[in-house]
Coordinates of C-alpha atoms in Angstrom, one line a residue:
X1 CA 39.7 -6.3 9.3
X2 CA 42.4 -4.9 7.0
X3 CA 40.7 -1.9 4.7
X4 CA 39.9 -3.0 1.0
X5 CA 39.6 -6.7 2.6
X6 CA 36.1 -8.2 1.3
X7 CA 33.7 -10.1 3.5
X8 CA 32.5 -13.3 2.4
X9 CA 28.9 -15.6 1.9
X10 CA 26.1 -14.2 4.0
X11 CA 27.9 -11.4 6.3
X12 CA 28.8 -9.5 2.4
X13 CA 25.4 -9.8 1.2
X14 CA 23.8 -8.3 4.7
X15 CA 26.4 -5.8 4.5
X16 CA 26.4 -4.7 1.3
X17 CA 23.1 -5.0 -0.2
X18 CA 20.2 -5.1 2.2
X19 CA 19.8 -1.6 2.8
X20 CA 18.4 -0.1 6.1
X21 CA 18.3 -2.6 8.7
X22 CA 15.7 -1.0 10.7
X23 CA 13.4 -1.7 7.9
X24 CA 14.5 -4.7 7.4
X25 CA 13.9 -5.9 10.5
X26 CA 10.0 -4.4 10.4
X27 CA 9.4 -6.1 7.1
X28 CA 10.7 -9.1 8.5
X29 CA 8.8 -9.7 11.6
X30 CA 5.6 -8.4 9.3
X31 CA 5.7 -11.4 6.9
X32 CA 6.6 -13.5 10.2
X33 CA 3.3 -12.7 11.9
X34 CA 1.6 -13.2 8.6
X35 CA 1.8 -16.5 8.6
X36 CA 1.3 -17.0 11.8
X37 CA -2.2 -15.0 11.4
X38 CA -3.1 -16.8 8.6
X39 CA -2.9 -20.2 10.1
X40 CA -4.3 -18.9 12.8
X41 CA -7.8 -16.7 11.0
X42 CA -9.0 -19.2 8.2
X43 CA -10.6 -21.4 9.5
X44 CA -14.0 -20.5 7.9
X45 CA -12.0 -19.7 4.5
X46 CA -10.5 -24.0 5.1
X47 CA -14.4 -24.8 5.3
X48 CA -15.3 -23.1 2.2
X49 CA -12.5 -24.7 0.0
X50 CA -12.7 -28.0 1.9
X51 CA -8.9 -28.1 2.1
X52 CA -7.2 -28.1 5.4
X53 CA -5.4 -24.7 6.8
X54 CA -1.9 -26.0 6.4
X55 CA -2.3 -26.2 2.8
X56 CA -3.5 -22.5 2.9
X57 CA -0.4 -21.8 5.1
X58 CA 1.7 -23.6 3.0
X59 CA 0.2 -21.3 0.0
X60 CA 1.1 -18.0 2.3
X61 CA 4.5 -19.3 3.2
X62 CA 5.4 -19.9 -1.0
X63 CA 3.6 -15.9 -1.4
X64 CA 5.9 -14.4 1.9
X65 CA 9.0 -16.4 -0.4
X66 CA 7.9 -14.6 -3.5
X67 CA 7.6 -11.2 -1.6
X68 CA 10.7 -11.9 -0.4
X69 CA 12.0 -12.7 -3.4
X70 CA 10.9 -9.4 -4.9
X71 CA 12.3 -7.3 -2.9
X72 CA 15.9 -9.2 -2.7
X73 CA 15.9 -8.5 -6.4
X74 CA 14.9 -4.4 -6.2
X75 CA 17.4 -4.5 -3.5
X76 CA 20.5 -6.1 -6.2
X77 CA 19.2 -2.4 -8.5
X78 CA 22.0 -0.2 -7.9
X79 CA 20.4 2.3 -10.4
X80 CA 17.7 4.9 -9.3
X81 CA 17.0 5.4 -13.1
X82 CA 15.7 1.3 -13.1
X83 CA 13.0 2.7 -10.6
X84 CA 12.4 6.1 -12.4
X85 CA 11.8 4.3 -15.9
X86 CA 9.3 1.6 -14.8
X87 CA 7.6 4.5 -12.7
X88 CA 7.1 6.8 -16.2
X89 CA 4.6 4.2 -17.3
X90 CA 2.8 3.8 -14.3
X91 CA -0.5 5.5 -15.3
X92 CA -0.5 3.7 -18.5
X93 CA 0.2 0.6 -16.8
X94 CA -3.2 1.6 -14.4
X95 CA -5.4 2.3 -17.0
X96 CA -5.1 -0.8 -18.9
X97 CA -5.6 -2.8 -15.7
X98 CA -8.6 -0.4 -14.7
X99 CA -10.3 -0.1 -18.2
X100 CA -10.4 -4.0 -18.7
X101 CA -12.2 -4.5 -15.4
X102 CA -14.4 -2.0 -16.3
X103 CA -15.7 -3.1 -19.7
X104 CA -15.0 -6.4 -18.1
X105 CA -13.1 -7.7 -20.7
X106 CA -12.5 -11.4 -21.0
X107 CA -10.3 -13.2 -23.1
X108 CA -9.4 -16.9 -23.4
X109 CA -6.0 -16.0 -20.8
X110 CA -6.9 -12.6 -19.0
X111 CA -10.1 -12.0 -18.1
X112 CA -11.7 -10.0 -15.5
X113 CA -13.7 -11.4 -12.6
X114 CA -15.7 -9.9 -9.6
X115 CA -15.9 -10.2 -5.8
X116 CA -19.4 -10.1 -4.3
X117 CA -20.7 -7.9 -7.5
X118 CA -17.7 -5.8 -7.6
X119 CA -15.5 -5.9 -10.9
X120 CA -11.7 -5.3 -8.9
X121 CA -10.3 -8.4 -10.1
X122 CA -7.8 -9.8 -13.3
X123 CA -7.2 -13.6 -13.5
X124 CA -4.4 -14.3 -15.7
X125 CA -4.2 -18.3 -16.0
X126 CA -5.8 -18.9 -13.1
X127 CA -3.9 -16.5 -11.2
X128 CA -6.0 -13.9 -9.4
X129 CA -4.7 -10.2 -9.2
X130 CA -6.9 -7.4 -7.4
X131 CA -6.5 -4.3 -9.6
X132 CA -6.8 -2.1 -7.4
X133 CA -3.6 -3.2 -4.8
X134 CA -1.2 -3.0 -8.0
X135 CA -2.6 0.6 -9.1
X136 CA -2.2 2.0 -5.7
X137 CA 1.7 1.3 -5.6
X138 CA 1.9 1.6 -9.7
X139 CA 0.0 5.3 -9.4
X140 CA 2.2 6.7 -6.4
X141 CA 5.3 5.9 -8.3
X142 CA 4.1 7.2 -11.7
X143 CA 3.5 10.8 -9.9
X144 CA 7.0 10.9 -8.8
X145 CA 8.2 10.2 -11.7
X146 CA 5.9 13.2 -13.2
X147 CA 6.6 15.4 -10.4
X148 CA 10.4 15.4 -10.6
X149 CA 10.1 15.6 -15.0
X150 CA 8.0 18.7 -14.3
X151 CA 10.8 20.2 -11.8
X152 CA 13.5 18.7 -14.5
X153 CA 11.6 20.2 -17.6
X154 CA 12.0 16.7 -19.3
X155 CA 8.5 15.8 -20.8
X156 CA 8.7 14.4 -23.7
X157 CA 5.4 13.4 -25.2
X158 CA 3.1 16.8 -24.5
X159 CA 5.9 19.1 -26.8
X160 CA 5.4 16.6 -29.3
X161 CA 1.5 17.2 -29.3
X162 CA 1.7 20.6 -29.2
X163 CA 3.0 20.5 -32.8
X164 CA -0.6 19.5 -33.8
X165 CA -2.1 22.9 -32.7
X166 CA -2.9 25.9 -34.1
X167 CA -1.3 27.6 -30.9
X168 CA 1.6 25.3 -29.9
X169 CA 3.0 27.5 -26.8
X170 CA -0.2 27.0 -24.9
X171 CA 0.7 23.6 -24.3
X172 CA 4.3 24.3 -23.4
X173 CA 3.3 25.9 -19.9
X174 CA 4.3 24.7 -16.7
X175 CA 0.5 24.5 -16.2
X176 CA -0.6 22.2 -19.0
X177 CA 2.0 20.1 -18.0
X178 CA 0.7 19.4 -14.2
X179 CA -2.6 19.5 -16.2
X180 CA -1.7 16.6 -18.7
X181 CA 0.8 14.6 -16.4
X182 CA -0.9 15.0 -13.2
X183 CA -4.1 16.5 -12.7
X184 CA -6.0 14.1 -15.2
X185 CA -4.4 11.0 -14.4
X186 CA -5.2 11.3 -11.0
X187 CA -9.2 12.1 -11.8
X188 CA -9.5 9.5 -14.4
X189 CA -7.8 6.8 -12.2
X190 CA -9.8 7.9 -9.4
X191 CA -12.9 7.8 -11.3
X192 CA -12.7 4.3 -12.5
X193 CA -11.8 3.3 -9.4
X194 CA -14.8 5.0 -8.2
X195 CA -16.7 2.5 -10.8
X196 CA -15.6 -0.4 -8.6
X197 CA -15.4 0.9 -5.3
X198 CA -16.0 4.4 -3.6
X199 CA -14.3 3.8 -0.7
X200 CA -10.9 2.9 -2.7
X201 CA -11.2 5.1 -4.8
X202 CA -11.1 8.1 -1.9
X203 CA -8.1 6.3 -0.2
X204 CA -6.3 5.9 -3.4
X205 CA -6.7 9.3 -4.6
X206 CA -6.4 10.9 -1.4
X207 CA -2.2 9.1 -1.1
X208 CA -2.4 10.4 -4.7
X209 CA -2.7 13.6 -3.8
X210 CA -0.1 13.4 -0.9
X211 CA 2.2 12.5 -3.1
X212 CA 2.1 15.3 -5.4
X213 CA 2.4 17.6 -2.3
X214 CA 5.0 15.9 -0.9
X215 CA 6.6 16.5 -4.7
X216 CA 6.0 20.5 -4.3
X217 CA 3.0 21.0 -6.0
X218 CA 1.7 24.1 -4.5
X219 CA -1.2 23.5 -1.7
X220 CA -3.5 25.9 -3.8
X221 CA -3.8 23.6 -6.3
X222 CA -3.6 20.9 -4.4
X223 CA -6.6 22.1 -2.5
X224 CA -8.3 22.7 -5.9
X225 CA -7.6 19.3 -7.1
X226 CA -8.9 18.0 -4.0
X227 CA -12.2 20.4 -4.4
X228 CA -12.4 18.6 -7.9
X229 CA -12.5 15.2 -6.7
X230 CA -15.7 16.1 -4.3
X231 CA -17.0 17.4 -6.9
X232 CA -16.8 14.6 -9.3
X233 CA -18.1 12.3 -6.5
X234 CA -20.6 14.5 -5.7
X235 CA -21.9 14.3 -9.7
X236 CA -21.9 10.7 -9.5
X237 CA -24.0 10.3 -6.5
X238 CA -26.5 13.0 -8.2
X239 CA -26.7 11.3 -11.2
X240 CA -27.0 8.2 -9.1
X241 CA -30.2 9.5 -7.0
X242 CA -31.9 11.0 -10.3
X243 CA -32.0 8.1 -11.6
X244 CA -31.4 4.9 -9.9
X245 CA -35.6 4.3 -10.3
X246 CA -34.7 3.5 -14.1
X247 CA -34.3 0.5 -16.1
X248 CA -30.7 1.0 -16.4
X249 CA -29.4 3.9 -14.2
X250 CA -26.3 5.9 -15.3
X251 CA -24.3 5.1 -12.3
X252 CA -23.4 1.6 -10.9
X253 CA -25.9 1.3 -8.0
X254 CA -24.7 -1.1 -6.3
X255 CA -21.6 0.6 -5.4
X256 CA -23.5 3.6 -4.3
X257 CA -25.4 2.0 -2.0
X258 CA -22.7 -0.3 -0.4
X259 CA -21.0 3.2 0.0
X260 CA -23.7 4.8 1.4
X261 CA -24.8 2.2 3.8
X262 CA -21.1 1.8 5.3
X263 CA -21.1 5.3 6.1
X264 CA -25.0 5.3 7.9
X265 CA -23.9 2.3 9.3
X266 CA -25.6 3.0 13.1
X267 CA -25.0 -0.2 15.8
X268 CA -27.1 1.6 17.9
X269 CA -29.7 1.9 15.4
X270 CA -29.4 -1.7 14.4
X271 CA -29.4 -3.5 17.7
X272 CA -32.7 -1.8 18.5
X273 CA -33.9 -2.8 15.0
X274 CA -32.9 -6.5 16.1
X275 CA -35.0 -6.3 19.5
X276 CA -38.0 -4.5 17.3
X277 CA -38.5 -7.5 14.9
X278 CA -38.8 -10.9 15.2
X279 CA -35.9 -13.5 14.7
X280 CA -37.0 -15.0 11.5
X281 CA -37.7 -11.4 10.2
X282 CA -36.1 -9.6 7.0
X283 CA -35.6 -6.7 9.2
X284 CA -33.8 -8.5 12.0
X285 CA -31.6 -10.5 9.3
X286 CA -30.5 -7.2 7.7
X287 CA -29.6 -6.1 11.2
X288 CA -27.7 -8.4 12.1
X289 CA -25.5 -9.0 8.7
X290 CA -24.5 -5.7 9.1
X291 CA -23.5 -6.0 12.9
X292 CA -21.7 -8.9 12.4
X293 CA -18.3 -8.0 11.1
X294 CA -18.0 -4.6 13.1
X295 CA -19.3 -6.0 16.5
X296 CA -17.4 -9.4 16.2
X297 CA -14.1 -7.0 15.5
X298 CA -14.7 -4.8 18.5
X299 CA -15.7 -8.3 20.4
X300 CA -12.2 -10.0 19.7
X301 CA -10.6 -6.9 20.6
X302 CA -12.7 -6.7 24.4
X303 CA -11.7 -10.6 24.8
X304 CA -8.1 -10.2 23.9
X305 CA -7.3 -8.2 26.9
X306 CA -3.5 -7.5 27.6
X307 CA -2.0 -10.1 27.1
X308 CA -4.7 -11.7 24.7
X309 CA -5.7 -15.4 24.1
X310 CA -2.8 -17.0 22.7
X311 CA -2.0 -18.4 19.2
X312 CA -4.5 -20.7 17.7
X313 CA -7.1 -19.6 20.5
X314 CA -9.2 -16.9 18.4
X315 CA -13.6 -17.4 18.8
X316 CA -13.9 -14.9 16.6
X317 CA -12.9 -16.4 13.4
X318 CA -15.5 -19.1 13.3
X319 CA -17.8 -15.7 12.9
X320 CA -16.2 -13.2 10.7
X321 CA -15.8 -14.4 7.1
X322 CA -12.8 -12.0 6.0
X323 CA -11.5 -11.7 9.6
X324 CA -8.4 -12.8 7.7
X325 CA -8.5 -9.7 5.7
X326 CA -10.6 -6.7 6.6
X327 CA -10.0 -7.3 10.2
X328 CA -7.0 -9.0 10.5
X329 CA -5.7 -6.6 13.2
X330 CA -8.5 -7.2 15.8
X331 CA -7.9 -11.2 14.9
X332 CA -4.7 -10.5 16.2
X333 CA -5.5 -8.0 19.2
X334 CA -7.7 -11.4 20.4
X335 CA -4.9 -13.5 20.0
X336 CA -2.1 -11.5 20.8
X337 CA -3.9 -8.7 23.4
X338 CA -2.6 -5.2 23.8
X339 CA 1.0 -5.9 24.0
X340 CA 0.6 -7.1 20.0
X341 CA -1.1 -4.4 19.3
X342 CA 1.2 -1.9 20.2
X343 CA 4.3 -3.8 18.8
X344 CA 2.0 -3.5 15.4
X345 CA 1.8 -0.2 15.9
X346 CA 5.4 0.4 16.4
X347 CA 6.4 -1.7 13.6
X348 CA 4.4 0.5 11.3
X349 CA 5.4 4.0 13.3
X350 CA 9.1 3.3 13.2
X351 CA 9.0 2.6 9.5
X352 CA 7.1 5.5 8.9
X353 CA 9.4 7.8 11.0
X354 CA 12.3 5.6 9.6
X355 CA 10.9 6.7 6.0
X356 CA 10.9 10.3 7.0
X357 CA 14.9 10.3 8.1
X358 CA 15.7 8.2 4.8
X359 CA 13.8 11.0 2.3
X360 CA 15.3 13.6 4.2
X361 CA 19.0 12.5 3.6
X362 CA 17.9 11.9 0.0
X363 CA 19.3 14.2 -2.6
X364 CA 17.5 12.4 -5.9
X365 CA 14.4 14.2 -5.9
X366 CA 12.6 11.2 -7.7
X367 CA 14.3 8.9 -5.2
X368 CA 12.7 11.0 -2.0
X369 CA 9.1 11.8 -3.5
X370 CA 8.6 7.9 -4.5
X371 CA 10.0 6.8 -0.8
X372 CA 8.1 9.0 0.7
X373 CA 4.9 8.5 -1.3
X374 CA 5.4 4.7 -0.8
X375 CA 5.8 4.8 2.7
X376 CA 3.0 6.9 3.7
X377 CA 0.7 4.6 1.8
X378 CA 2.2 1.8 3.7
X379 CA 1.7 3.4 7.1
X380 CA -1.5 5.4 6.3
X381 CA -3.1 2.0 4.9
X382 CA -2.1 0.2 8.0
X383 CA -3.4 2.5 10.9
X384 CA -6.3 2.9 8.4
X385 CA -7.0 -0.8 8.7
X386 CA -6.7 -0.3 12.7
X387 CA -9.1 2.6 12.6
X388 CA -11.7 0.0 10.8
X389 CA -11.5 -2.7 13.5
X390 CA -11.7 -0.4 16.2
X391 CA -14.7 1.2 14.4
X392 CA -13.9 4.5 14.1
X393 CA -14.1 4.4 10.4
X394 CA -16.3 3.4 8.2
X395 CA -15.6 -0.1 6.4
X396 CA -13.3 0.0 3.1
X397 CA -11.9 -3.3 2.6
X398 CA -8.3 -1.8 3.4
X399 CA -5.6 -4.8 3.6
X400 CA -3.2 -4.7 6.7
X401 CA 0.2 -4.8 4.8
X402 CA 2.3 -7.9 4.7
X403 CA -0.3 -9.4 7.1
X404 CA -3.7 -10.1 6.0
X405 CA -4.3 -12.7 3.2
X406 CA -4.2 -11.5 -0.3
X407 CA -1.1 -12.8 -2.7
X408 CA -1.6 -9.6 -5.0
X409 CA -2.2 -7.6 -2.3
X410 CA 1.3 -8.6 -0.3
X411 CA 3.3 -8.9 -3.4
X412 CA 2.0 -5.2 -4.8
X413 CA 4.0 -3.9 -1.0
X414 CA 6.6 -6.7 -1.5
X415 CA 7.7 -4.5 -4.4
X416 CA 7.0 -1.4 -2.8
X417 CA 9.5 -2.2 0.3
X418 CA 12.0 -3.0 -2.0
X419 CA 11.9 0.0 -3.6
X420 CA 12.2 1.8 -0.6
X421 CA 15.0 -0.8 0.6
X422 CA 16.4 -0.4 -2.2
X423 CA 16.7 3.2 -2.2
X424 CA 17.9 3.2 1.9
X425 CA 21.1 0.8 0.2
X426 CA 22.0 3.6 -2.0
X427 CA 21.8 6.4 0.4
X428 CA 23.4 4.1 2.7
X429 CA 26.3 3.6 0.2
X430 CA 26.7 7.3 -0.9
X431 CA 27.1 8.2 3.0
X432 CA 29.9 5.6 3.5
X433 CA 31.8 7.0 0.3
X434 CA 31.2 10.2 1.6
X435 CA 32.9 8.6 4.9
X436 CA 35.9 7.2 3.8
X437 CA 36.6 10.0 1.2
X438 CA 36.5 12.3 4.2
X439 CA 39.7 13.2 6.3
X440 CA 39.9 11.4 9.4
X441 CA 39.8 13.8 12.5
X442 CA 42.3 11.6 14.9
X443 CA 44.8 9.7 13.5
X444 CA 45.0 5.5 12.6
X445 CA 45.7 3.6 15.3
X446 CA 48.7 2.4 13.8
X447 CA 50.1 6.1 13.5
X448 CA 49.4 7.2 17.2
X449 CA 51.2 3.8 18.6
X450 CA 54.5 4.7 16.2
X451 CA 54.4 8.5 17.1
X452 CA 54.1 7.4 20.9
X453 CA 57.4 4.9 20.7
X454 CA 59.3 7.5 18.3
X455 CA 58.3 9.7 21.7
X456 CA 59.7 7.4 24.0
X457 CA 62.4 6.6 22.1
X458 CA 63.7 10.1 21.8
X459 CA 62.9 10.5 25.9

């Protein structure tokens, strides 16, 4: 094709504007086996809205179009400083979000809502969104926005405050800055997080605080910060045991205990309190609610095998209530076998190692911190998720991304992969200027065919 010539329809948009095809092609075959999943794992979820499961896969199909959607559009963004404005009000975007499900504010439009006791969700007309998905994505991007203004020297609003002290230069240190535009917003959203759920609220703040070392904060403090966090958690659970035996204890007891009781959680210990008490018991009940996610995961993975049951051909989900969520991946282990488990495993590996290559031949330093920030939380969530079903963590609640059900959940990393597809398009696009600005080292084709006949000619 003659240079400067312009492809047309669907071979210029793939060329031009998708950005790296290796992700791509993971985020692709993600939202592929999400639908099939979730046709596949609601069956109990059909039974409890009496509606059939092709109307919830229809639902999923419209959210994996939206997702789609979304990133299409951060894709068409040819301007890092779209990303690097929306990221600056990140936090304040968070705290709204978190502050109204903790005073569980309700209105006539928004209004908060909760899940089994816990307050984690907004419903805006009708339309549910789980706070904490969007603040995860929202936070990570907000800190590297703050961690490339503190290595730019661009804050704005702290100088401004400092006017209204008595000793104005105190403020103006590279300190109070990582203090006011990092430290603190990562505690506070952390602790109302923590208000919801504990076990969020340590994921979240942990990819927090991987972000702001991946930015260059130094390890010390990072280590401090982390210190800090135990600390506060550590309060909470104090003031928690001193006085959860009052009317109205200080700190939401519910949560504690959930917490607490995910991390005891002994099957051991609660098989042999099933054979101890009789069937109709309270004892034996307790037991075996809290057996019958974990073991029913770790059962769907023993019957999936290799090569698994085949789609449609799950036991398991007529038992598990959220296998559609929590435990999507053993759902699909049983359905799929090994074989699908490992290609999960690649899919998520290669875009993590994919994400590593892309940050490293990134010279906007927002640009590399928020890809690399994004994609860790991807990858970490994901084999985080696996961990769960194959019960060597405790229980969190953690999604599978782009698979399990959950429209705020897939269209909070709908926007997070294009942002990082986004960014692979204009790293792609710098390389190839940088390509055809550059020298060729052998000649054009065309040349080398006229020098050979001017050669034969003068032979």
């Amino acid at each position: 094709m003659a240079k400067g010539k312009k492809k047309g329809g669907i071979l210029d948009f793939v060329e031009n504007y998708t950005g790296d095809k290796v992700i791509w092609m993971v985020v692709l075959l993600l939202m592929m086996f999400s639908i099939l999943s979730v046709f596949s794992s609601t069956s109990l979820l059909a039974q409890q809205k009496h509606e059939s499961r092709v109307s919830i896969v229809r639902v999923q199909c419209l959210v994996v179009l939206a997702g789609l959607a979304i990133i299409t559009f951060c894709c068409w963004i040819k301007n890092i400083k779209v990303f690097e404005t929306i990221s600056k009000y990140g936090f304040a975007f968070s705290l709204i979000l978190l502050l109204w499900i903790v005073f569980k504010i309700k209105t006539p439009i928004i209004r908060a809502a909760d899940i089994n006791g816990a307050w984690r969700v907004i419903k805006v007309f009708g339309f549910q969104i789980h706070v904490y998905e969007v603040v995860k994505v929202a936070m990570i991007m907000y800190l590297a926005w703050a961690v490339n203004a503190l290595k730019e020297d661009s804050f704005t609003l702290l100088p401004k405050l400092a006017g209204l002290f008595k000793h104005p230069e105190r403020l103006n240190t590279t300190t109070a800055k990582k203090v006011f535009y990092i430290y603190i917003p990562i505690l506070i959203t952390s602790g109302l997080i923590l208000v919801g759920g504990t076990s969020s609220a340590l994921f979240i703040g942990m990819m927090m605080i991987l972000t702001i070392f991946i930015g260059g904060v130094n390890l010390k403090e990072v280590f401090l910060l982390g210190l800090a966090a135990v600390a506060y958690v550590g309060i909470v659970i104090g003031l928690y045991d001193l006085t959860k035996n009052n009317e109205k204890p200080i700190v939401l007891s519910e949560r504690i205990t959930t917490a607490r009781s995910r991390m005891d959680t002994d099957m051991d210990q609660l098989m042999q309190q099933m054979l101890d008490n009789p069937r109709n018991s309270k004892e034996f009940q307790d037991a075996a609610d809290a057996l019958k996610q974990p073991v029913s995961a770790l059962i769907a993975i023993k019957e999936g095998g290799v090569l698994g049951k085949g789609p449609g051909r799950s036991t398991q989900r007529y038992i598990v209530p959220v296998l559609f969520g929590d435990y999507m991946f053993s759902f699909f282990v049983e359905e799929y076998g090994l074989w699908g488990a490992l290609l999960l495993i690649i899919l998520y590996a290669s875009l993590l190692s994919r994400g590593a290559l892309l940050a490293k031949n990134c010279d906007n330093y927002f640009a590399k911190v928020v890809l690399a920030g994004l994609v860790l939380l991807i990858s970490c969530q994901a084999f985080m998720h696996m961990a769960i079903n194959v019960h060597l963590a405790p229980q969190t609640g953690q999604t599978l991304p782009l698979i399990s059900h959950g429209t705020s959940s897939f269209l909070a990393f709908s926007f997070a992969f294009g942002i990082i597809l986004s960014i692979s398009r204009m790293i792609h696009t710098k390389v190839q200027k940088t390509i055809d600005k550059a020298e060729p080292i052998v000649a054009p084709h065309d040349e080398i065919r006229d020098s050979i006949s001017q050669t034969e000619e003068e032979i």
